[in-house]
Each structure stands twice: as C-alpha cells, then as structure tokens.
PDB file of C-alpha atoms in Angstrom:
ATOM      1  CA  GLU J   1    -176.861  46.041-132.272  1.00 91.00           C
ATOM      2  CA  LYS J   2    -179.148  48.323-134.220  1.00 88.00           C
ATOM      3  CA  MET J   3    -182.692  48.227-135.545  1.00 84.00           C
ATOM      4  CA  LEU J   4    -182.449  48.019-139.330  1.00 83.00           C
ATOM      5  CA  SER J   5    -184.759  47.298-142.217  1.00 84.00           C
ATOM      6  CA  PRO J   6    -183.961  46.525-145.854  1.00 85.00           C
ATOM      7  CA  THR J   7    -184.267  49.604-148.013  1.00 86.00           C
ATOM      8  CA  ILE J   8    -184.366  50.730-151.605  1.00 89.00           C
ATOM      9  CA  TRP J   9    -183.238  54.069-152.955  1.00 92.00           C
ATOM     10  CA  VAL J  10    -185.848  56.171-154.710  1.00 94.00           C
ATOM     11  CA  PRO J  11    -185.330  59.529-156.421  1.00 95.00           C
ATOM     12  CA  GLY J  12    -186.528  62.675-154.702  1.00 95.00           C
ATOM     13  CA  THR J  13    -186.652  66.394-155.350  1.00 96.00           C
ATOM     14  CA  VAL J  14    -186.224  69.394-153.105  1.00 96.00           C
ATOM     15  CA  ILE J  15    -189.361  71.527-153.420  1.00 95.00           C
ATOM     16  CA  SER J  16    -190.783  74.610-151.744  1.00 95.00           C
ATOM     17  CA  ARG J  17    -193.838  74.356-149.566  1.00 94.00           C
ATOM     18  CA  ASN J  18    -194.930  77.718-150.960  1.00 95.00           C
ATOM     19  CA  ASP J  19    -194.795  77.715-154.744  1.00 95.00           C
ATOM     20  CA  ALA J  20    -197.524  79.717-156.474  1.00 95.00           C
ATOM     21  CA  ARG J  21    -198.362  80.906-159.961  1.00 96.00           C
ATOM     22  CA  LEU J  22    -199.879  84.348-159.485  1.00 96.00           C
ATOM     23  CA  ALA J  23    -202.668  85.239-161.892  1.00 96.00           C
ATOM     24  CA  ALA J  24    -204.462  88.471-162.738  1.00 95.00           C
ATOM     25  CA  GLU J  25    -207.897  89.003-161.200  1.00 93.00           C
ATOM     26  CA  VAL J  26    -208.819  91.877-163.524  1.00 93.00           C
ATOM     27  CA  ALA J  27    -208.216  92.536-167.208  1.00 93.00           C
ATOM     28  CA  GLY J  28    -205.989  95.347-168.423  1.00 93.00           C
ATOM     29  CA  ARG J  29    -202.564  96.401-169.662  1.00 95.00           C
ATOM     30  CA  LEU J  30    -199.541  95.453-167.578  1.00 96.00           C
ATOM     31  CA  LEU J  31    -197.675  98.480-166.228  1.00 95.00           C
ATOM     32  CA  LYS J  32    -195.125  96.616-164.105  1.00 95.00           C
ATOM     33  CA  VAL J  33    -193.976  93.000-163.891  1.00 96.00           C
ATOM     34  CA  ALA J  34    -191.194  91.942-161.523  1.00 96.00           C
ATOM     35  CA  GLU J  35    -188.010  90.523-163.020  1.00 95.00           C
ATOM     36  CA  VAL J  36    -186.992  86.894-162.578  1.00 95.00           C
ATOM     37  CA  GLY J  37    -184.773  86.670-159.512  1.00 94.00           C
ATOM     38  CA  ASP J  38    -186.362  89.620-157.697  1.00 95.00           C
ATOM     39  CA  THR J  39    -187.146  88.904-154.049  1.00 95.00           C
ATOM     40  CA  PHE J  40    -190.236  90.165-152.229  1.00 96.00           C
ATOM     41  CA  GLN J  41    -191.665  90.191-148.748  1.00 96.00           C
ATOM     42  CA  LYS J  42    -195.243  89.155-148.062  1.00 96.00           C
ATOM     43  CA  GLY J  43    -197.578  91.944-149.198  1.00 95.00           C
ATOM     44  CA  ASP J  44    -195.134  93.606-151.616  1.00 96.00           C
ATOM     45  CA  ALA J  45    -196.442  94.618-155.058  1.00 96.00           C
ATOM     46  CA  ILE J  46    -195.163  92.256-157.757  1.00 96.00           C
ATOM     47  CA  VAL J  47    -197.412  93.175-160.693  1.00 96.00           C
ATOM     48  CA  LYS J  48    -199.310  96.380-161.502  1.00 97.00           C
ATOM     49  CA  ILE J  49    -202.174  96.535-164.008  1.00 96.00           C
ATOM     50  CA  GLU J  50    -203.493  99.720-165.625  1.00 95.00           C
ATOM     51  CA  ASN J  51    -206.324 100.917-163.340  1.00 93.00           C
ATOM     52  CA  THR J  52    -208.034 103.840-165.105  1.00 92.00           C
ATOM     53  CA  THR J  53    -211.357 102.044-165.496  1.00 90.00           C
ATOM     54  CA  SER J  54    -211.296 100.883-161.888  1.00 92.00           C
ATOM     55  CA  ARG J  55    -210.514 104.379-160.603  1.00 93.00           C
ATOM     56  CA  LEU J  56    -213.370 105.876-162.626  1.00 94.00           C
ATOM     57  CA  SER J  57    -215.757 103.219-161.337  1.00 93.00           C
ATOM     58  CA  LEU J  58    -214.748 104.062-157.783  1.00 94.00           C
ATOM     59  CA  ALA J  59    -215.237 107.787-158.390  1.00 95.00           C
ATOM     60  CA  GLU J  60    -218.682 107.129-159.865  1.00 95.00           C
ATOM     61  CA  ALA J  61    -219.644 104.966-156.899  1.00 95.00           C
ATOM     62  CA  ASN J  62    -218.494 107.635-154.418  1.00 95.00           C
ATOM     63  CA  ALA J  63    -220.542 110.263-156.267  1.00 96.00           C
ATOM     64  CA  ARG J  64    -223.583 108.004-156.083  1.00 94.00           C
ATOM     65  CA  VAL J  65    -223.154 107.684-152.310  1.00 95.00           C
ATOM     66  CA  ILE J  66    -223.025 111.492-151.959  1.00 95.00           C
ATOM     67  CA  ARG J  67    -226.189 111.817-154.015  1.00 94.00           C
ATOM     68  CA  GLU J  68    -228.050 109.173-152.025  1.00 93.00           C
ATOM     69  CA  LYS J  69    -226.969 110.706-148.717  1.00 94.00           C
ATOM     70  CA  SER J  70    -228.291 114.093-149.848  1.00 94.00           C
ATOM     71  CA  LYS J  71    -231.556 112.551-150.977  1.00 92.00           C
ATOM     72  CA  LEU J  72    -231.947 110.704-147.692  1.00 92.00           C
ATOM     73  CA  LYS J  73    -231.229 113.843-145.689  1.00 93.00           C
ATOM     74  CA  TYR J  74    -233.939 115.745-147.608  1.00 92.00           C
ATOM     75  CA  LEU J  75    -236.502 112.981-147.068  1.00 91.00           C
ATOM     76  CA  GLU J  76    -235.772 112.806-143.344  1.00 90.00           C
ATOM     77  CA  ARG J  77    -236.459 116.549-143.054  1.00 90.00           C
ATOM     78  CA  GLU J  78    -239.656 116.079-145.073  1.00 87.00           C
ATOM     79  CA  VAL J  79    -240.811 113.296-142.751  1.00 87.00           C
ATOM     80  CA  THR J  80    -240.181 115.512-139.735  1.00 86.00           C
ATOM     81  CA  ARG J  81    -242.221 118.351-141.279  1.00 85.00           C
ATOM     82  CA  LEU J  82    -245.138 116.108-142.266  1.00 85.00           C
ATOM     83  CA  GLU J  83    -245.291 114.474-138.859  1.00 83.00           C
ATOM     84  CA  LYS J  84    -246.143 117.889-137.388  1.00 82.00           C
ATOM     85  CA  LEU J  85    -248.766 118.579-140.064  1.00 83.00           C
ATOM     86  CA  ALA J  86    -250.292 115.105-139.731  1.00 77.00           C
ATOM     87  CA  GLU J  87    -251.398 115.963-136.234  1.00 74.00           C
ATOM     88  CA  GLN J  88    -253.690 118.664-137.723  1.00 73.00           C
ATOM     89  CA  ASN J  89    -255.281 117.053-140.837  1.00 73.00           C
ATOM     90  CA  SER J  90    -255.693 113.696-142.574  1.00 64.00           C
ATOM     91  CA  ALA J  91    -254.301 114.888-145.908  1.00 64.00           C
ATOM     92  CA  ALA J  92    -250.916 115.403-144.328  1.00 74.00           C
ATOM     93  CA  LYS J  93    -251.111 111.853-142.943  1.00 79.00           C
ATOM     94  CA  ARG J  94    -251.290 110.425-146.462  1.00 79.00           C
ATOM     95  CA  GLN J  95    -248.334 112.577-147.487  1.00 85.00           C
ATOM     96  CA  LEU J  96    -246.435 111.360-144.413  1.00 83.00           C
ATOM     97  CA  ASP J  97    -246.990 107.729-145.373  1.00 84.00           C
ATOM     98  CA  GLN J  98    -245.578 108.434-148.822  1.00 87.00           C
ATOM     99  CA  ALA J  99    -242.607 110.317-147.360  1.00 87.00           C
ATOM    100  CA  LEU J 100    -241.853 107.448-144.972  1.00 88.00           C
ATOM    101  CA  SER J 101    -241.893 105.012-147.869  1.00 91.00           C
ATOM    102  CA  ASP J 102    -239.583 107.240-149.926  1.00 90.00           C
ATOM    103  CA  ARG J 103    -237.219 107.614-146.972  1.00 91.00           C
ATOM    104  CA  ASP J 104    -236.954 103.850-146.471  1.00 92.00           C
ATOM    105  CA  ILE J 105    -236.279 103.357-150.182  1.00 93.00           C
ATOM    106  CA  ALA J 106    -233.603 106.047-150.023  1.00 92.00           C
ATOM    107  CA  LYS J 107    -231.924 104.237-147.121  1.00 94.00           C
ATOM    108  CA  SER J 108    -231.867 101.036-149.124  1.00 94.00           C
ATOM    109  CA  GLU J 109    -230.451 102.814-152.171  1.00 94.00           C
ATOM    110  CA  LEU J 110    -227.729 104.350-149.981  1.00 94.00           C
ATOM    111  CA  ASP J 111    -226.788 100.884-148.705  1.00 94.00           C
ATOM    112  CA  VAL J 112    -226.550  99.655-152.304  1.00 95.00           C
ATOM    113  CA  ALA J 113    -224.395 102.641-153.261  1.00 94.00           C
ATOM    114  CA  GLN J 114    -222.025 101.982-150.336  1.00 95.00           C
ATOM    115  CA  VAL J 115    -221.713  98.343-151.362  1.00 96.00           C
ATOM    116  CA  GLN J 116    -220.854  99.493-154.888  1.00 95.00           C
ATOM    117  CA  VAL J 117    -218.077 101.664-153.421  1.00 95.00           C
ATOM    118  CA  GLU J 118    -216.656  98.623-151.633  1.00 95.00           C
ATOM    119  CA  GLN J 119    -216.864  96.599-154.846  1.00 94.00           C
ATOM    120  CA  ALA J 120    -215.065  99.338-156.791  1.00 94.00           C
ATOM    121  CA  GLN J 121    -212.373  99.559-154.089  1.00 95.00           C
ATOM    122  CA  GLU J 122    -211.910  95.803-154.196  1.00 94.00           C
ATOM    123  CA  GLU J 123    -211.602  95.824-157.981  1.00 93.00           C
ATOM    124  CA  LEU J 124    -209.082  98.686-157.795  1.00 94.00           C
ATOM    125  CA  SER J 125    -206.999  96.785-155.218  1.00 94.00           C
ATOM    126  CA  ARG J 126    -206.867  93.793-157.571  1.00 94.00           C
ATOM    127  CA  THR J 127    -205.020  95.830-160.178  1.00 95.00           C
ATOM    128  CA  ILE J 128    -201.984  95.189-157.983  1.00 96.00           C
ATOM    129  CA  ILE J 129    -200.833  91.588-157.486  1.00 96.00           C
ATOM    130  CA  ARG J 130    -199.128  91.287-154.117  1.00 96.00           C
ATOM    131  CA  ALA J 131    -196.871  88.555-152.778  1.00 96.00           C
ATOM    132  CA  PRO J 132    -198.958  86.072-150.740  1.00 96.00           C
ATOM    133  CA  PHE J 133    -195.725  85.019-148.991  1.00 96.00           C
ATOM    134  CA  SER J 134    -192.071  86.027-149.004  1.00 96.00           C
ATOM    135  CA  GLY J 135    -190.160  84.565-151.943  1.00 95.00           C
ATOM    136  CA  VAL J 136    -188.319  85.001-155.218  1.00 96.00           C
ATOM    137  CA  VAL J 137    -189.762  85.344-158.713  1.00 96.00           C
ATOM    138  CA  ALA J 138    -188.787  82.127-160.503  1.00 95.00           C
ATOM    139  CA  GLU J 139    -190.637  82.725-163.771  1.00 95.00           C
ATOM    140  CA  ARG J 140    -192.707  85.332-165.576  1.00 94.00           C
ATOM    141  CA  THR J 141    -194.989  84.594-168.486  1.00 95.00           C
ATOM    142  CA  LEU J 142    -196.009  88.154-169.468  1.00 94.00           C
ATOM    143  CA  ARG J 143    -194.168  91.479-169.684  1.00 94.00           C
ATOM    144  CA  GLU J 144    -194.930  95.189-169.338  1.00 94.00           C
ATOM    145  CA  GLY J 145    -197.178  96.498-172.102  1.00 93.00           C
ATOM    146  CA  GLU J 146    -198.920  93.206-172.768  1.00 94.00           C
ATOM    147  CA  ARG J 147    -202.616  92.817-172.081  1.00 94.00           C
ATOM    148  CA  VAL J 148    -203.714  90.416-169.398  1.00 94.00           C
ATOM    149  CA  ASP J 149    -207.138  88.842-168.976  1.00 94.00           C
ATOM    150  CA  HIS J 150    -208.797  87.571-165.834  1.00 91.00           C
ATOM    151  CA  GLY J 151    -207.100  84.325-164.750  1.00 93.00           C
ATOM    152  CA  ASP J 152    -203.925  84.720-166.853  1.00 95.00           C
ATOM    153  CA  THR J 153    -200.754  83.651-165.015  1.00 95.00           C
ATOM    154  CA  VAL J 154    -198.202  86.457-164.834  1.00 96.00           C
ATOM    155  CA  VAL J 155    -195.411  85.284-162.510  1.00 97.00           C
ATOM    156  CA  ARG J 156    -194.373  82.290-160.436  1.00 96.00           C
ATOM    157  CA  LEU J 157    -193.301  83.034-156.851  1.00 97.00           C
ATOM    158  CA  VAL J 158    -191.272  80.498-154.845  1.00 96.00           C
ATOM    159  CA  ASP J 159    -190.452  80.621-151.134  1.00 95.00           C
ATOM    160  CA  VAL J 160    -186.836  79.391-150.995  1.00 92.00           C
ATOM    161  CA  SER J 161    -186.703  79.528-147.198  1.00 91.00           C
ATOM    162  CA  SER J 162    -189.296  76.785-146.657  1.00 92.00           C
ATOM    163  CA  LEU J 163    -188.037  73.672-148.404  1.00 94.00           C
ATOM    164  CA  GLU J 164    -188.800  69.977-148.111  1.00 95.00           C
ATOM    165  CA  VAL J 165    -188.022  66.758-149.981  1.00 96.00           C
ATOM    166  CA  GLN J 166    -190.656  65.112-152.138  1.00 96.00           C
ATOM    167  CA  ALA J 167    -190.223  61.442-152.985  1.00 95.00           C
ATOM    168  CA  ARG J 168    -192.496  59.019-154.789  1.00 94.00           C
ATOM    169  CA  VAL J 169    -192.440  55.505-153.386  1.00 94.00           C
ATOM    170  CA  PRO J 170    -193.919  52.166-154.519  1.00 93.00           C
ATOM    171  CA  TYR J 171    -196.917  50.616-152.828  1.00 91.00           C
ATOM    172  CA  SER J 172    -194.809  47.860-151.218  1.00 88.00           C
ATOM    173  CA  THR J 173    -193.137  50.421-148.941  1.00 91.00           C
ATOM    174  CA  ILE J 174    -196.290  52.200-147.724  1.00 89.00           C
ATOM    175  CA  ALA J 175    -196.899  49.776-144.857  1.00 88.00           C
ATOM    176  CA  HIS J 176    -193.442  50.569-143.433  1.00 90.00           C
ATOM    177  CA  ILE J 177    -193.658  54.379-143.570  1.00 92.00           C
ATOM    178  CA  THR J 178    -195.653  56.543-141.196  1.00 91.00           C
ATOM    179  CA  LYS J 179    -195.739  60.192-140.288  1.00 93.00           C
ATOM    180  CA  GLY J 180    -192.652  60.841-138.178  1.00 93.00           C
ATOM    181  CA  SER J 181    -190.605  57.987-139.678  1.00 91.00           C
ATOM    182  CA  VAL J 182    -186.892  58.720-139.943  1.00 90.00           C
ATOM    183  CA  LEU J 183    -185.422  58.051-143.398  1.00 90.00           C
ATOM    184  CA  THR J 184    -181.938  58.501-144.818  1.00 89.00           C
ATOM    185  CA  VAL J 185    -181.562  61.114-147.551  1.00 92.00           C
ATOM    186  CA  ASP J 186    -178.544  61.236-149.887  1.00 92.00           C
ATOM    187  CA  ILE J 187    -177.757  64.832-150.875  1.00 92.00           C
ATOM    188  CA  ASN J 188    -174.727  65.063-153.152  1.00 89.00           C
ATOM    189  CA  SER J 189    -173.269  61.882-151.557  1.00 85.00           C
ATOM    190  CA  GLU J 190    -173.820  63.307-148.059  1.00 88.00           C
ATOM    191  CA  LEU J 191    -176.193  61.280-145.919  1.00 86.00           C
ATOM    192  CA  VAL J 192    -178.600  63.261-143.754  1.00 90.00           C
ATOM    193  CA  THR J 193    -181.725  62.488-141.763  1.00 91.00           C
ATOM    194  CA  GLY J 194    -185.182  63.158-143.118  1.00 93.00           C
ATOM    195  CA  ILE J 195    -188.381  63.022-141.044  1.00 95.00           C
ATOM    196  CA  VAL J 196    -191.612  62.112-142.826  1.00 96.00           C
ATOM    197  CA  ARG J 197    -193.932  65.115-142.566  1.00 95.00           C
ATOM    198  CA  ALA J 198    -196.736  63.714-144.666  1.00 94.00           C
ATOM    199  CA  LEU J 199    -197.653  60.584-146.593  1.00 93.00           C
ATOM    200  CA  VAL J 200    -200.373  60.853-149.224  1.00 91.00           C
ATOM    201  CA  PRO J 201    -202.073  57.419-149.346  1.00 87.00           C
ATOM    202  CA  VAL J 202    -203.326  57.937-152.898  1.00 90.00           C
ATOM    203  CA  GLY J 203    -201.297  56.554-155.785  1.00 88.00           C
ATOM    204  CA  ASP J 204    -200.693  58.403-159.017  1.00 86.00           C
ATOM    205  CA  ASP J 205    -202.968  57.171-161.812  1.00 85.00           C
ATOM    206  CA  GLN J 206    -200.083  56.569-164.220  1.00 86.00           C
ATOM    207  CA  SER J 207    -196.985  55.785-162.149  1.00 86.00           C
ATOM    208  CA  ARG J 208    -198.847  54.081-159.259  1.00 88.00           C
ATOM    209  CA  LEU J 209    -196.388  55.749-156.893  1.00 93.00           C
ATOM    210  CA  TYR J 210    -197.223  57.473-153.599  1.00 94.00           C
ATOM    211  CA  ASP J 211    -196.178  60.942-152.506  1.00 95.00           C
ATOM    212  CA  VAL J 212    -193.994  61.279-149.392  1.00 96.00           C
ATOM    213  CA  ARG J 213    -192.851  64.641-147.963  1.00 96.00           C
ATOM    214  CA  LEU J 214    -189.850  64.906-145.642  1.00 96.00           C
ATOM    215  CA  ASP J 215    -188.418  67.647-143.447  1.00 95.00           C
ATOM    216  CA  VAL J 216    -184.651  67.748-143.945  1.00 93.00           C
ATOM    217  CA  GLU J 217    -182.178  69.868-142.017  1.00 87.00           C
ATOM    218  CA  ALA J 218    -179.310  70.395-144.436  1.00 85.00           C
ATOM    219  CA  PRO J 219    -177.384  73.489-145.584  1.00 82.00           C
ATOM    220  CA  ASN J 220    -177.326  74.791-149.136  1.00 84.00           C
ATOM    221  CA  LEU J 221    -180.539  73.150-150.271  1.00 88.00           C
ATOM    222  CA  SER J 222    -182.171  74.660-153.343  1.00 90.00           C
ATOM    223  CA  ALA J 223    -185.581  74.110-154.890  1.00 91.00           C
ATOM    224  CA  GLY J 224    -185.401  71.684-157.810  1.00 91.00           C
ATOM    225  CA  GLN J 225    -182.336  69.869-156.487  1.00 93.00           C
ATOM    226  CA  THR J 226    -182.370  66.078-156.946  1.00 95.00           C
ATOM    227  CA  VAL J 227    -181.719  63.735-154.019  1.00 95.00           C
ATOM    228  CA  LYS J 228    -182.118  60.060-153.153  1.00 95.00           C
ATOM    229  CA  VAL J 229    -184.201  58.678-150.302  1.00 94.00           C
ATOM    230  CA  ALA J 230    -183.800  55.262-148.657  1.00 91.00           C
ATOM    231  CA  VAL J 231    -187.240  53.788-147.969  1.00 92.00           C
ATOM    232  CA  PRO J 232    -187.834  50.539-146.061  1.00 90.00           C
ATOM    233  CA  THR J 233    -189.238  47.490-147.825  1.00 88.00           C
ATOM    234  CA  ALA J 234    -189.775  45.329-144.729  1.00 87.00           C
ATOM    235  CA  ALA J 235    -190.214  45.638-140.984  1.00 84.00           C
ATOM    236  CA  ALA J 236    -187.153  46.627-138.961  1.00 82.00           C
ATOM    237  CA  ARG J 237    -185.232  43.977-136.993  1.00 87.00           C
ATOM    238  CA  ILE J 238    -182.239  43.898-134.675  1.00 90.00           C
ATOM    239  CA  ALA J 239    -178.952  43.378-136.509  1.00 91.00           C
ATOM    240  CA  ILE J 240    -175.251  43.258-135.664  1.00 93.00           C
ATOM    241  CA  VAL J 241    -173.707  46.121-137.604  1.00 94.00           C
ATOM    242  CA  ILE J 242    -170.237  47.488-138.286  1.00 93.00           C
ATOM    243  CA  PRO J 243    -168.856  50.426-140.272  1.00 91.00           C
ATOM    244  CA  ARG J 244    -168.512  49.568-143.949  1.00 90.00           C
ATOM    245  CA  ASP J 245    -164.771  50.325-143.731  1.00 90.00           C
ATOM    246  CA  ALA J 246    -164.313  47.338-141.432  1.00 91.00           C
ATOM    247  CA  LEU J 247    -165.046  44.865-144.246  1.00 92.00           C
ATOM    248  CA  VAL J 248    -162.016  43.230-145.830  1.00 92.00           C
ATOM    249  CA  MET J 249    -162.732  42.005-149.361  1.00 89.00           C
ATOM    250  CA  ARG J 250    -160.499  39.168-150.619  1.00 86.00           C
ATOM    251  CA  ARG J 251    -160.792  36.403-153.175  1.00 84.00           C
ATOM    252  CA  ASP J 252    -161.628  33.828-150.528  1.00 84.00           C
ATOM    253  CA  GLY J 253    -164.499  35.885-149.181  1.00 88.00           C
ATOM    254  CA  ILE J 254    -165.540  38.767-146.945  1.00 93.00           C
ATOM    255  CA  ALA J 255    -164.153  39.039-143.445  1.00 93.00           C
ATOM    256  CA  VAL J 256    -163.514  41.409-140.564  1.00 93.00           C
ATOM    257  CA  PHE J 257    -160.572  41.485-138.177  1.00 93.00           C
ATOM    258  CA  GLN J 258    -161.599  41.263-134.558  1.00 93.00           C
ATOM    259  CA  VAL J 259    -159.148  42.613-131.984  1.00 92.00           C
ATOM    260  CA  LEU J 260    -158.963  40.162-129.079  1.00 92.00           C
ATOM    261  CA  ASP J 261    -158.212  41.038-125.471  1.00 89.00           C
ATOM    262  CA  ASP J 262    -154.487  40.278-125.989  1.00 90.00           C
ATOM    263  CA  ASP J 263    -154.427  42.746-128.927  1.00 89.00           C
ATOM    264  CA  THR J 264    -154.096  40.025-131.574  1.00 92.00           C
ATOM    265  CA  ALA J 265    -156.089  40.139-134.796  1.00 92.00           C
ATOM    266  CA  LYS J 266    -158.570  37.360-135.455  1.00 92.00           C
ATOM    267  CA  ARG J 267    -159.957  36.988-138.970  1.00 92.00           C
ATOM    268  CA  VAL J 268    -163.694  36.319-138.876  1.00 93.00           C
ATOM    269  CA  VAL J 269    -165.487  35.301-142.067  1.00 93.00           C
ATOM    270  CA  VAL J 270    -168.865  37.047-142.359  1.00 94.00           C
ATOM    271  CA  LYS J 271    -171.773  37.530-144.667  1.00 93.00           C
ATOM    272  CA  THR J 272    -173.316  40.931-145.224  1.00 92.00           C
ATOM    273  CA  GLY J 273    -176.960  41.825-144.806  1.00 88.00           C
ATOM    274  CA  ILE J 274    -178.881  45.070-144.602  1.00 85.00           C
ATOM    275  CA  ALA J 275    -176.938  48.237-145.396  1.00 82.00           C
ATOM    276  CA  ASN J 276    -177.887  51.659-144.107  1.00 77.00           C
ATOM    277  CA  GLY J 277    -175.616  54.552-144.937  1.00 72.00           C
ATOM    278  CA  GLU J 278    -172.152  54.014-143.475  1.00 83.00           C
ATOM    279  CA  ILE J 279    -173.100  50.889-141.523  1.00 87.00           C
ATOM    280  CA  ILE J 280    -173.835  47.355-142.693  1.00 91.00           C
ATOM    281  CA  GLU J 281    -175.167  44.187-141.084  1.00 91.00           C
ATOM    282  CA  ILE J 282    -172.807  41.257-140.711  1.00 92.00           C
ATOM    283  CA  ILE J 283    -173.659  37.634-140.007  1.00 92.00           C
ATOM    284  CA  GLY J 284    -170.942  35.420-138.559  1.00 92.00           C
ATOM    285  CA  ASP J 285    -169.038  34.447-135.436  1.00 91.00           C
ATOM    286  CA  ILE J 286    -168.999  37.903-133.930  1.00 91.00           C
ATOM    287  CA  GLN J 287    -170.984  39.590-131.195  1.00 92.00           C
ATOM    288  CA  ALA J 288    -172.136  43.091-130.371  1.00 92.00           C
ATOM    289  CA  GLY J 289    -169.443  44.853-128.360  1.00 92.00           C
ATOM    290  CA  ASN J 290    -166.474  43.122-130.067  1.00 93.00           C
ATOM    291  CA  ARG J 291    -163.694  45.392-131.278  1.00 91.00           C
ATOM    292  CA  VAL J 292    -163.038  45.338-135.031  1.00 92.00           C
ATOM    293  CA  VAL J 293    -160.411  47.016-137.191  1.00 92.00           C
ATOM    294  CA  THR J 294    -161.867  49.751-139.377  1.00 89.00           C
ATOM    295  CA  ARG J 295    -158.602  51.027-140.899  1.00 85.00           C
ATOM    296  CA  GLY J 296    -155.553  49.016-141.878  1.00 82.00           C
ATOM    297  CA  GLY J 297    -157.291  45.652-142.045  1.00 82.00           C
ATOM    298  CA  GLU J 298    -156.132  44.992-145.619  1.00 83.00           C
ATOM    299  CA  ARG J 299    -152.528  44.563-144.364  1.00 84.00           C
ATOM    300  CA  LEU J 300    -153.293  42.360-141.374  1.00 87.00           C
ATOM    301  CA  ARG J 301    -152.678  38.626-141.038  1.00 88.00           C
ATOM    302  CA  PRO J 302    -154.488  36.278-138.644  1.00 88.00           C
ATOM    303  CA  GLN J 303    -153.020  36.177-135.109  1.00 90.00           C
ATOM    304  CA  GLN J 304    -150.861  39.232-135.871  1.00 90.00           C
ATOM    305  CA  LYS J 305    -150.207  41.502-132.913  1.00 90.00           C
ATOM    306  CA  VAL J 306    -151.674  44.961-133.352  1.00 89.00           C
ATOM    307  CA  LYS J 307    -151.116  48.288-131.706  1.00 85.00           C
ATOM    308  CA  ILE J 308    -154.007  50.693-131.675  1.00 82.00           C
ATOM    309  CA  ILE J 309    -152.824  54.226-132.413  1.00 80.00           C
ATOM    310  CA  PRO J 310    -155.100  57.017-131.134  1.00 78.00           C
ATOM    311  CA  GLU J 311    -156.567  59.106-133.927  1.00 73.00           C
ATOM    312  CA  GLY J 312    -154.498  62.209-134.605  1.00 69.00           C
ATOM    313  CA  SER J 313    -151.255  60.712-133.298  1.00 62.00           C
TER     314      SER J 313
END
C-alpha cells in the first residue's frame, strides 16, 4: 500500500538561484572585460572601467579637505586670540562674534569637503565591477575598448553551484502542491526526488501558469538543462501498487502472476490505475503483502510451479 495521487508531467528547467546581469554604474571606456567561461570568487574584479576622471575628482576633493582644515585651524587660533582681547574692550567682542561665525562656517565647509571625498572614493570604486557572488561568466555584451554608459549591461554571471528546478504548472494543480511537497523529477530518464522550495501563487499573464521551484539532489546538473516534473492533479489516496515490471501484457488483458504459499503461480487479471515512476497501482483480486513475479512472468502458465532464484545466483 502506498499513498499516490494522479499526476501529469510538465516541463522544467534547471536554473541558478544566483544569475545576474552586471551593469556599469559609471560611464567610461572599458579597460578589462572577463572572458566567457572565466570563473570568479565573490568580490573578484570582473570588469574595469577607465578611471582618470574619477581619480582626478578624488584628488581635487582631498585638496579641498586640506584647504578647509587649514582655514579652520587659522580661525580657531583667531577665536582664541580674540577671546583674550574681548575681556579688555567691546570692539574685540564684535570681532570675536564674527570670528566665531566664520569658524562655524569653516567647520561646515570641512564636513562638506569630507563628504565629497567619500563620494569621489565611491565613484572611483564603481569603475571596477566585482562579482556579487561566486560564479562563471556566461555571457558578455561589451568588449575592451568600447564605451559604456551608466546602466549598460556588460556581463552575465551565473552561480553554477546553487541550482534548482523551475517548473510552470497549471492552476488545477496548485491546490495539491505546498511548500515542502515531494515531487518526482525526470532527469535524462532518471527519476529523482524534488522538494518544493517555493510556490509563487501568481499566474503568468499570458500562459496562466504558476511558478514552482524545487530543490533537487542530483549529480551532473547544469543550468539550462531541461527536465520533467510530475505534479499531482488530485488528492493522494491509498493504493495497492506493484513494480511496473510485474505487469504481463497479453491479448486477453493485463495480469500479474501471484506466487502462492506452495510456490505455484496464479494468474490474476488486474486493471491499472495511478502510475508514479517505477510503480503503478493495480485493481483486482490481490492484496498488499502478496508476492508477485517481477521477472520471467511472460513465460509462466497458471498453476505452474516456480522456483525463486536469489538475485546474483
């Protein structure tokens, strides 16, 4: 006995969870662009953009900070001097008020200059496009020597170590799929288990299909690979199941050979029901726990004595 539900096969695709098109954040001439197939670790430089303008802006901003610091230092000394004089006459008090105002303005201008340094440093850092995650360059749209503008895509980076299966399913199956559901995935005729990681309950405007993502543990997966996913179309129910190889197809119908306690073969006519991978539901005069022949049944006759040979003998 096994819990089974009727299923349909839908096409799926192996995709990467991390698949990004990296774009330039500053304009300039491309000095370096990684080749397709190159692999990078997170933080590695993939693209370099000519940075002369950014370097000059940073140098100018640093010079402005030096100037403002010098100005502020002078005004602080002036305030100190006038504070001593202000104790002796009122004229010096007016000069002190002006010096205090100038000093405060100088402090503000120094803060602005330091912010401009940070902005120039940030702009300079953006002349290098770094890998946001470890991956391989799958595509590049521009080459060294070409000019890039802000927002232009330069390369596509794909993480081939973090893969999942994406399938699009019809609305009729949504009620029977939840996060954590176990589905069968056909990868190159090999059936493996897939666990639903996410179900997006919003249908596509054109296809009216819903996006399902599955975690699949299988070797030799590659991004872009096509697979098939079995999705349920009704609620699961208990069924009597046998291996598909146990079915004996003849002109007079479908049957299985049950091995009785006295090791004789009994032909039992059955009907088939839900199929799931290598097992299939049968309906007939047979119970869970009965022994059935899975190999050699095509040559058997009813009531024939059988001898079960251990596998490998």
